[in-house]
Amino acid sequence: MSDVKPTILIVDDEPDIRALVGGILEDEGYNVCYAETHQETFAQINAENPDMVLLDIWLENSAKDGIGILTDIQELSRDVALPVVMMSGHGNIETAVKALQIGAFDFIEKPFKTERLLLLVSRAIELSSLKRENKALKTSGQTKEKRHLVGLSSAAESLRQIITRVAPTNSRILLSGEAGVGKDFIGRLIHDSSERTDAPFMAVNCGSMHADKFDVELFGCLEGVQGEPERVGLLERCNGGTFFLDEVGDMPFETQGKLVRVLQEQRFERLGSTKPIQLDIRVIASTSYDLNDKIQSGDFRQDLYYRLNVVAVQVPSLKDRREDIELLCAEFSRELCNRSDLEDFTFSVSAMSALKSYAWPGNMRQLRNVIEWLTIMKGSTGKSAIEPEDLPPEILSALPKSIMADNHTDFLDMNLKDARANFERDYLTAQLDRFNGNITKAAEIIGMERSALHRKIKSLKINTQDSKDALDSSAQISETGVDKLRTNTYKKTG
């Protein structure tokens, strides 16, 4: 990761708000610059080249308001993907929706919590970085990129920290996780981040290799052994590097015993030979099984398990990283569209909600396949904005009804109170559908107290079936108590 701190431009006409938000961002390690008018905004963009913009909708003494500045930024930064997060006070829902239609990355309504602000800033900067990197690669003609773990979720950050700790060591690692979560990618990422990065990385899928040929492939052989010509085995070809045993639980039992001896003695012989070959490799193994069950059934050697499981790493499933799906889609779209010389896809809010609500039984592999399907099916149409109806049948058939419903409400025909209630009702219904009515989980993602969400659901007359939360609702704290507990928020009357 680059040591250069991202720069954020804050555009607001109130000095107190600029100072407060700027202080929060500087405490998180960001560089901050400021503007309060249309003219100052573009002067700062030209001078500081910010990574993103926090833009207030209402600006006094400015030639253009936030919407006008956003429109100009979109035109100016079409090739550099400068993301803009709009800030709006109470009563600006219609304007915020308009901002999203113009091209704002997102909007945040005042008063807001610090955690919500920092999350939006992180996501905007990461997406911007991916798009700028894509542009640079197309310009320079480079095709090879350094691998990196995409995601800002707690699960992704935890995995990133583990990789940072174990990569420089020579310890053996056992990666566990569901099929399709990307264990092979994590193995390569560990190798790339290790001192062996310039040495070979050799991967073998233990489940796809014929049992009677496994030893020959692994150790090599002299001419005539098993009717084979003289050949160099995978271990010898990988000497000095990293050896990745994918789905190690499928390795033939007899070969497991031979591998135990190799790991213990750090040497082996080709089949038919008595000449030892000294070995210097790092072994990373992966499994989607519970190897303890295989040990109990007699299909896996316990001594091999303990030799491989020096550092155990659990790779999270995609359903545990739902907040990373938007970034992952941008990464896969960038990669696949770059190969076909197509423009990157963007996703409507509804389409992204659909992707985040899906169960993803095939995990990361399935998500990448979906983006590749979209590249093939939609790439030739010139359509860059993906809507829910554009998604593959496997996704469409599993979508919550609220996502597929026609929710294109004309806010201009409503008064402010009704427009706000309609917006909140649609939004909360979609979130509850996303988590199968689990109010606790929905409240966590939305950024509300669970008791406050209960009251909002009741006031908007939204139906939900969350019996556990209903039983716990008697423990609600008062709204006054919630207000007293709120910190790190600020408010501006729009």
XYZ file of C-alpha atoms in Angstrom:
494
model
C 0.000 0.000 0.000
C 1.213 3.472 -0.825
C 2.496 5.682 2.005
C 0.916 8.756 0.399
C -2.071 9.903 2.455
C -5.332 10.397 0.514
C -6.462 14.016 0.219
C -10.080 14.998 0.859
C -11.619 18.296 -0.230
C -14.366 19.561 2.127
C -16.751 22.055 0.523
C -19.013 23.780 3.054
C -19.872 27.422 3.706
C -19.780 27.121 7.514
C -16.295 27.382 9.086
C -17.290 25.416 12.198
C -18.469 22.448 10.136
C -15.369 22.529 7.929
C -13.159 22.543 11.012
C -15.089 19.740 12.754
C -15.187 17.380 9.769
C -11.611 18.225 8.837
C -10.431 17.429 12.352
C -12.144 14.035 12.276
C -10.523 13.143 8.944
C -7.072 14.420 9.937
C -7.237 12.269 13.083
C -7.747 9.276 10.770
C -4.604 10.152 8.802
C -6.114 11.929 5.794
C -4.854 15.145 4.240
C -7.612 17.772 4.131
C -8.181 20.911 2.073
C -11.155 23.288 2.136
C -13.421 25.400 -0.060
C -16.694 27.256 0.433
C -17.651 28.416 -3.083
C -17.792 27.122 -6.637
C -14.660 29.053 -7.618
C -12.634 27.896 -4.598
C -13.679 24.285 -5.181
C -12.134 24.080 -8.624
C -9.092 26.063 -7.561
C -8.454 23.407 -4.890
C -9.119 20.542 -7.298
C -6.495 21.952 -9.668
C -4.002 22.683 -6.880
C -4.413 19.653 -4.585
C -5.746 16.910 -6.913
C -7.909 15.445 -4.124
C -8.898 11.792 -3.977
C -12.506 12.627 -3.139
C -14.850 15.532 -2.313
C -17.265 16.003 0.606
C -19.758 18.513 -0.804
C -22.570 20.305 1.029
C -25.747 20.815 -0.998
C -26.537 24.357 0.221
C -23.790 26.970 -0.206
C -24.289 30.672 0.435
C -22.357 33.304 -1.545
C -21.431 30.727 -4.191
C -22.076 31.078 -7.933
C -23.459 27.506 -7.914
C -24.898 25.313 -5.190
C -23.742 21.755 -4.445
C -25.751 20.225 -7.288
C -24.228 22.662 -9.790
C -20.718 21.974 -8.493
C -21.356 18.208 -8.627
C -22.454 18.492 -12.256
C -19.280 20.405 -13.142
C -17.071 17.925 -11.275
C -18.662 15.023 -13.154
C -17.849 16.691 -16.447
C -14.321 17.646 -15.376
C -13.366 14.323 -13.766
C -14.988 11.880 -16.172
C -11.595 10.290 -16.887
C -10.166 10.358 -13.368
C -13.198 9.107 -11.415
C -13.223 11.758 -8.660
C -15.896 10.542 -6.212
C -18.213 13.014 -4.491
C -20.144 12.342 -1.274
C -22.950 14.865 -0.802
C -23.812 16.231 2.637
C -27.427 17.246 3.203
C -29.384 18.751 6.094
C -32.950 17.872 7.093
C -35.474 18.149 4.296
C -33.126 17.465 1.394
C -34.144 13.916 0.443
C -35.335 14.885 -3.051
C -32.145 16.802 -3.729
C -30.033 13.899 -2.476
C -31.812 11.501 -4.851
C -31.136 13.929 -7.689
C -27.454 14.051 -6.699
C -27.206 10.251 -6.923
C -28.789 10.350 -10.379
C -26.221 12.917 -11.524
C -23.357 10.733 -10.346
C -22.610 11.336 -6.656
C -20.943 8.357 -5.011
C -23.330 8.564 -2.047
C -24.929 11.050 0.314
C -24.924 11.411 4.069
C -27.677 13.222 5.942
C -26.965 15.500 8.900
C -26.695 14.817 11.753
C -24.461 11.824 11.088
C -22.184 9.600 13.123
C -18.432 9.645 12.687
C -18.348 5.918 11.888
C -20.794 6.382 9.006
C -18.760 9.277 7.583
C -15.458 7.400 7.788
C -16.971 4.298 6.171
C -18.251 6.290 3.193
C -14.908 8.081 2.829
C -12.975 4.789 2.880
C -15.224 3.164 0.287
C -15.156 6.196 -2.000
C -11.366 6.415 -1.905
C -10.928 2.667 -2.512
C -13.234 2.741 -5.536
C -11.495 5.838 -6.839
C -8.125 4.149 -6.431
C -9.267 1.109 -8.412
C -10.545 3.241 -11.286
C -7.434 5.422 -11.378
C -5.269 2.297 -11.382
C -7.287 0.931 -14.282
C -6.796 4.141 -16.252
C -3.057 4.106 -15.556
C -2.761 0.494 -16.704
C -4.597 1.198 -19.938
C -2.374 4.208 -20.577
C 0.896 2.422 -19.867
C -0.052 -0.879 -21.491
C 0.879 -2.840 -18.359
C -0.882 -6.171 -17.856
C 0.607 -7.486 -14.631
C -0.579 -6.117 -11.314
C 0.413 -6.769 -7.747
C -2.248 -8.765 -5.937
C -4.092 -7.100 -3.095
C -6.959 -8.049 -0.817
C -10.020 -6.001 -1.730
C -12.404 -5.056 1.060
C -13.019 -2.795 4.042
C -15.167 -5.132 6.143
C -13.983 -6.279 9.565
C -13.574 -9.807 8.157
C -11.375 -8.550 5.310
C -9.336 -6.336 7.636
C -8.781 -9.224 10.055
C -7.615 -11.455 7.200
C -5.347 -8.676 5.912
C -3.702 -8.356 9.334
C -3.120 -12.119 9.541
C -1.498 -12.134 6.094
C 0.744 -9.241 7.098
C 1.907 -11.162 10.161
C 2.467 -14.611 8.656
C 3.759 -13.753 5.173
C 7.317 -12.752 6.207
C 7.756 -15.962 8.240
C 8.522 -19.424 6.908
C 5.732 -21.105 8.879
C 3.447 -23.656 7.288
C -0.153 -22.448 6.932
C -3.475 -24.268 6.701
C -6.202 -22.219 4.997
C -9.753 -23.334 5.804
C -13.005 -22.086 4.341
C -15.956 -22.850 2.096
C -15.410 -23.743 -1.541
C -14.939 -20.675 -3.716
C -13.843 -18.216 -1.002
C -10.476 -17.679 -2.678
C -8.083 -19.807 -0.629
C -5.789 -20.181 -3.644
C -5.737 -16.391 -4.052
C -4.822 -15.948 -0.370
C -2.046 -18.525 -0.786
C -0.589 -16.597 -3.710
C -0.974 -13.328 -1.831
C 1.012 -14.743 1.102
C 3.718 -15.890 -1.323
C 3.826 -12.485 -3.037
C 4.222 -10.789 0.349
C 6.964 -13.136 1.545
C 10.729 -13.207 1.096
C 10.191 -15.987 -1.472
C 8.253 -13.713 -3.833
C 10.877 -14.072 -6.611
C 10.970 -17.868 -6.253
C 8.457 -20.307 -7.799
C 4.884 -20.684 -6.576
C 3.680 -24.195 -7.392
C 0.053 -25.244 -6.843
C -1.384 -28.752 -7.032
C -5.053 -29.656 -6.649
C -5.012 -32.838 -4.607
C -8.545 -33.713 -5.637
C -7.998 -33.553 -9.393
C -4.853 -35.675 -9.629
C -5.066 -39.439 -10.262
C -4.063 -41.363 -7.144
C -1.756 -43.749 -9.032
C 0.098 -40.821 -10.621
C 0.275 -38.578 -7.577
C 3.681 -39.792 -6.368
C 5.220 -39.410 -9.825
C 3.854 -35.883 -10.159
C 4.978 -34.930 -6.673
C 8.442 -36.508 -6.464
C 9.397 -37.104 -10.080
C 10.958 -40.378 -11.277
C 13.777 -42.010 -13.192
C 13.158 -43.270 -16.711
C 11.066 -46.430 -16.862
C 9.419 -46.078 -13.463
C 5.711 -46.788 -13.926
C 6.352 -46.592 -17.659
C 7.242 -42.914 -17.424
C 10.180 -41.041 -18.971
C 12.592 -39.371 -16.549
C 10.817 -36.382 -15.099
C 11.279 -33.645 -12.527
C 8.561 -33.603 -9.872
C 6.606 -30.647 -8.573
C 8.576 -30.474 -5.321
C 11.886 -30.209 -7.147
C 10.560 -27.605 -9.575
C 9.282 -25.585 -6.613
C 12.533 -25.770 -4.607
C 13.208 -22.429 -2.924
C 9.618 -21.262 -3.344
C 6.110 -21.896 -2.028
C 4.249 -25.182 -2.519
C 0.448 -24.875 -2.366
C -1.557 -28.036 -1.654
C -5.139 -27.232 -2.637
C -7.810 -29.436 -1.002
C -5.160 -31.394 0.873
C -7.878 -33.595 2.409
C -8.206 -35.359 -0.962
C -4.554 -36.460 -1.052
C -4.149 -40.271 -1.292
C -3.494 -41.772 2.137
C -0.205 -43.458 1.151
C 1.131 -40.216 -0.310
C 0.267 -38.462 2.966
C 2.759 -40.688 4.801
C 5.498 -39.904 2.291
C 4.805 -36.171 2.594
C 5.141 -36.386 6.386
C 8.640 -37.785 5.936
C 9.523 -35.067 3.413
C 8.383 -32.295 5.763
C 10.285 -33.859 8.645
C 13.580 -34.476 6.825
C 13.399 -31.616 4.275
C 14.598 -33.938 1.532
C 13.216 -36.604 -0.836
C 14.210 -38.916 -3.674
C 12.787 -39.298 -7.131
C 10.925 -42.581 -7.594
C 13.462 -45.262 -8.532
C 16.398 -43.241 -7.155
C 18.330 -43.349 -3.889
C 19.954 -39.946 -4.375
C 18.484 -37.459 -1.885
C 17.436 -33.994 -3.044
C 17.624 -31.301 -0.388
C 14.414 -29.306 -0.164
C 13.765 -25.710 0.870
C 10.093 -24.924 0.410
C 7.284 -23.276 2.294
C 4.088 -25.350 2.351
C 0.646 -23.742 2.344
C -2.311 -26.131 2.359
C -6.026 -25.493 1.963
C -9.193 -27.398 2.744
C -12.945 -26.923 2.541
C -13.435 -29.971 4.781
C -13.160 -30.357 8.527
C -9.941 -32.370 8.577
C -10.690 -33.581 12.113
C -13.673 -35.468 10.681
C -11.405 -37.033 8.065
C -8.932 -37.991 10.801
C -11.736 -39.692 12.757
C -12.858 -41.589 9.648
C -9.290 -42.729 8.945
C -8.946 -40.812 5.673
C -6.360 -38.286 6.834
C -3.217 -38.716 8.878
C -3.157 -36.895 12.167
C 0.627 -36.419 12.055
C 0.340 -34.683 8.655
C -2.444 -32.472 9.996
C -0.248 -31.216 12.833
C 2.693 -30.592 10.508
C 0.548 -28.539 8.127
C -1.539 -26.725 10.730
C 1.220 -24.595 12.259
C -0.743 -21.406 11.520
C -4.485 -21.905 11.007
C -6.231 -19.250 8.906
C -10.005 -19.217 8.400
C -10.913 -17.518 5.111
C -14.355 -15.854 5.504
C -17.251 -16.600 3.191
C -18.722 -13.889 0.977
C -21.887 -13.728 3.085
C -19.663 -12.596 5.960
C -18.231 -9.836 3.744
C -21.401 -8.385 2.216
C -20.194 -4.817 2.689
C -17.215 -5.649 0.426
C -19.368 -6.734 -2.528
C -19.449 -3.259 -4.092
C -15.655 -3.009 -4.046
C -15.265 -6.574 -5.306
C -17.647 -5.891 -8.204
C -15.609 -2.823 -9.141
C -12.389 -4.859 -9.011
C -13.711 -7.748 -11.113
C -15.389 -5.359 -13.572
C -12.158 -3.405 -13.963
C -10.130 -6.565 -14.548
C -12.524 -8.261 -16.972
C -13.517 -5.152 -18.920
C -9.871 -4.163 -19.262
C -9.155 -7.512 -20.935
C -11.939 -6.915 -23.459
C -11.208 -3.187 -23.867
C -14.674 -2.290 -22.534
C -15.781 0.462 -20.170
C -16.122 -0.621 -16.533
C -19.628 -1.466 -15.364
C -21.487 0.601 -12.822
C -24.433 -0.691 -10.832
C -27.642 1.075 -9.918
C -28.509 1.267 -6.229
C -31.176 -1.423 -6.732
C -28.813 -3.744 -8.592
C -26.161 -3.419 -5.910
C -28.787 -4.075 -3.212
C -29.734 -7.211 -5.133
C -26.148 -8.430 -5.196
C -25.693 -7.713 -1.506
C -28.905 -9.534 -0.566
C -28.022 -12.717 -2.491
C -26.752 -15.727 -0.482
C -23.667 -16.441 -2.703
C -23.360 -20.202 -2.126
C -20.419 -20.224 -4.556
C -18.723 -17.348 -2.730
C -16.029 -15.267 -4.445
C -15.763 -17.591 -7.438
C -19.481 -17.232 -8.133
C -19.371 -13.425 -7.831
C -16.533 -13.236 -10.327
C -18.442 -15.530 -12.688
C -21.474 -13.224 -12.441
C -19.368 -10.183 -13.390
C -17.837 -12.148 -16.263
C -21.361 -13.117 -17.409
C -22.343 -9.444 -17.382
C -19.218 -8.592 -19.379
C -20.198 -11.123 -22.051
C -23.959 -10.518 -22.111
C -24.018 -6.728 -21.639
C -20.637 -5.668 -22.974
C -21.709 -5.578 -26.610
C -24.809 -3.465 -25.910
C -22.885 -0.403 -24.759
C -24.903 -0.420 -21.514
C -22.713 0.528 -18.570
C -25.281 0.914 -15.764
C -26.514 -2.501 -14.612
C -30.095 -2.735 -13.327
C -31.613 -5.652 -11.343
C -33.293 -7.063 -14.455
C -29.861 -7.331 -16.130
C -28.572 -9.796 -13.538
C -28.281 -13.561 -14.239
C -31.330 -15.788 -13.611
C -29.715 -17.405 -10.560
C -29.664 -13.982 -8.861
C -33.067 -12.782 -10.110
C -34.882 -15.871 -8.842
C -33.637 -15.281 -5.292
C -34.229 -11.522 -4.989
C -36.455 -10.026 -2.251
C -39.678 -8.610 -3.689
C -38.889 -5.123 -2.429
C -35.787 -4.909 -4.626
C -37.617 -5.920 -7.803
C -40.660 -3.753 -7.115
C -41.218 -0.614 -9.141
C -40.228 1.963 -6.551
C -39.612 4.904 -8.862
C -41.604 7.373 -6.769
C -42.234 10.865 -8.039
C -41.192 12.913 -4.993
C -42.296 16.132 -6.657
C -45.949 15.094 -6.274
C -45.579 14.719 -2.499
C -45.124 17.077 0.367
C -41.861 16.828 2.277
C -43.241 14.694 5.117
C -44.761 12.078 2.780
C -41.686 11.981 0.522
C -39.412 11.355 3.473
C -41.686 8.647 4.899
C -41.949 6.949 1.489
C -38.172 6.970 1.051
C -37.585 5.582 4.547
C -40.266 2.905 4.145
C -38.769 1.593 0.879
C -35.235 1.722 2.266
C -36.026 -0.053 5.552
C -38.201 -2.674 3.830
C -35.326 -3.543 1.486
C -32.882 -3.771 4.391
C -35.215 -6.038 6.373
C -35.732 -8.259 3.321
C -31.955 -8.354 2.909
C -31.528 -9.826 6.417
C -34.698 -11.948 6.425
C -36.423 -9.715 8.964
C -33.542 -9.722 11.447
C -33.917 -6.291 13.029
C -30.723 -6.538 15.068
C -28.610 -7.176 11.968
C -30.428 -4.523 9.937
C -29.948 -1.935 12.708
C -26.226 -2.694 12.814
C -25.797 -2.126 9.072
C -28.075 0.940 8.939
C -26.316 2.555 11.897
C -29.320 2.873 14.200
C -30.007 1.692 17.713
C -32.165 -1.442 17.544
C -34.830 0.142 19.764
C -34.927 3.232 17.522
C -35.350 1.009 14.461
C -38.225 -0.791 16.204
C -40.005 2.524 16.723
C -39.361 3.623 13.146
C -40.754 0.342 11.775
C -43.856 0.742 13.920
C -44.416 4.371 12.931
C -44.060 3.547 9.211
C -46.292 0.465 9.579
C -43.724 -1.920 8.107
C -44.509 -5.607 8.621
C -41.689 -7.748 10.009
C -41.373 -11.241 11.477
C -38.549 -11.027 13.962
C -39.883 -12.740 17.065
C -36.575 -12.642 18.916
C -36.287 -8.894 18.542
C -39.957 -8.474 19.403
C -39.389 -10.294 22.692
C -36.378 -8.138 23.419
C -38.171 -4.906 22.563
C -39.196 -4.396 26.187
C -35.543 -3.603 26.891
C -35.631 -0.527 24.667
C -33.963 2.549 26.065
C -35.828 5.803 25.744
C -35.342 8.102 22.801
C -34.155 10.760 25.220
C -31.564 8.322 26.530
C -30.368 7.588 23.026
C -29.995 11.288 22.317
C -27.894 11.723 25.434
C -25.625 8.869 24.385
C -24.991 10.151 20.884
C -21.475 11.404 20.273
C -19.382 12.511 17.336
C -22.355 14.037 15.518
C -23.085 17.519 14.371
C -26.128 19.256 12.980
C -26.716 22.033 10.486
C -30.154 23.406 9.712
C -30.650 23.165 5.932
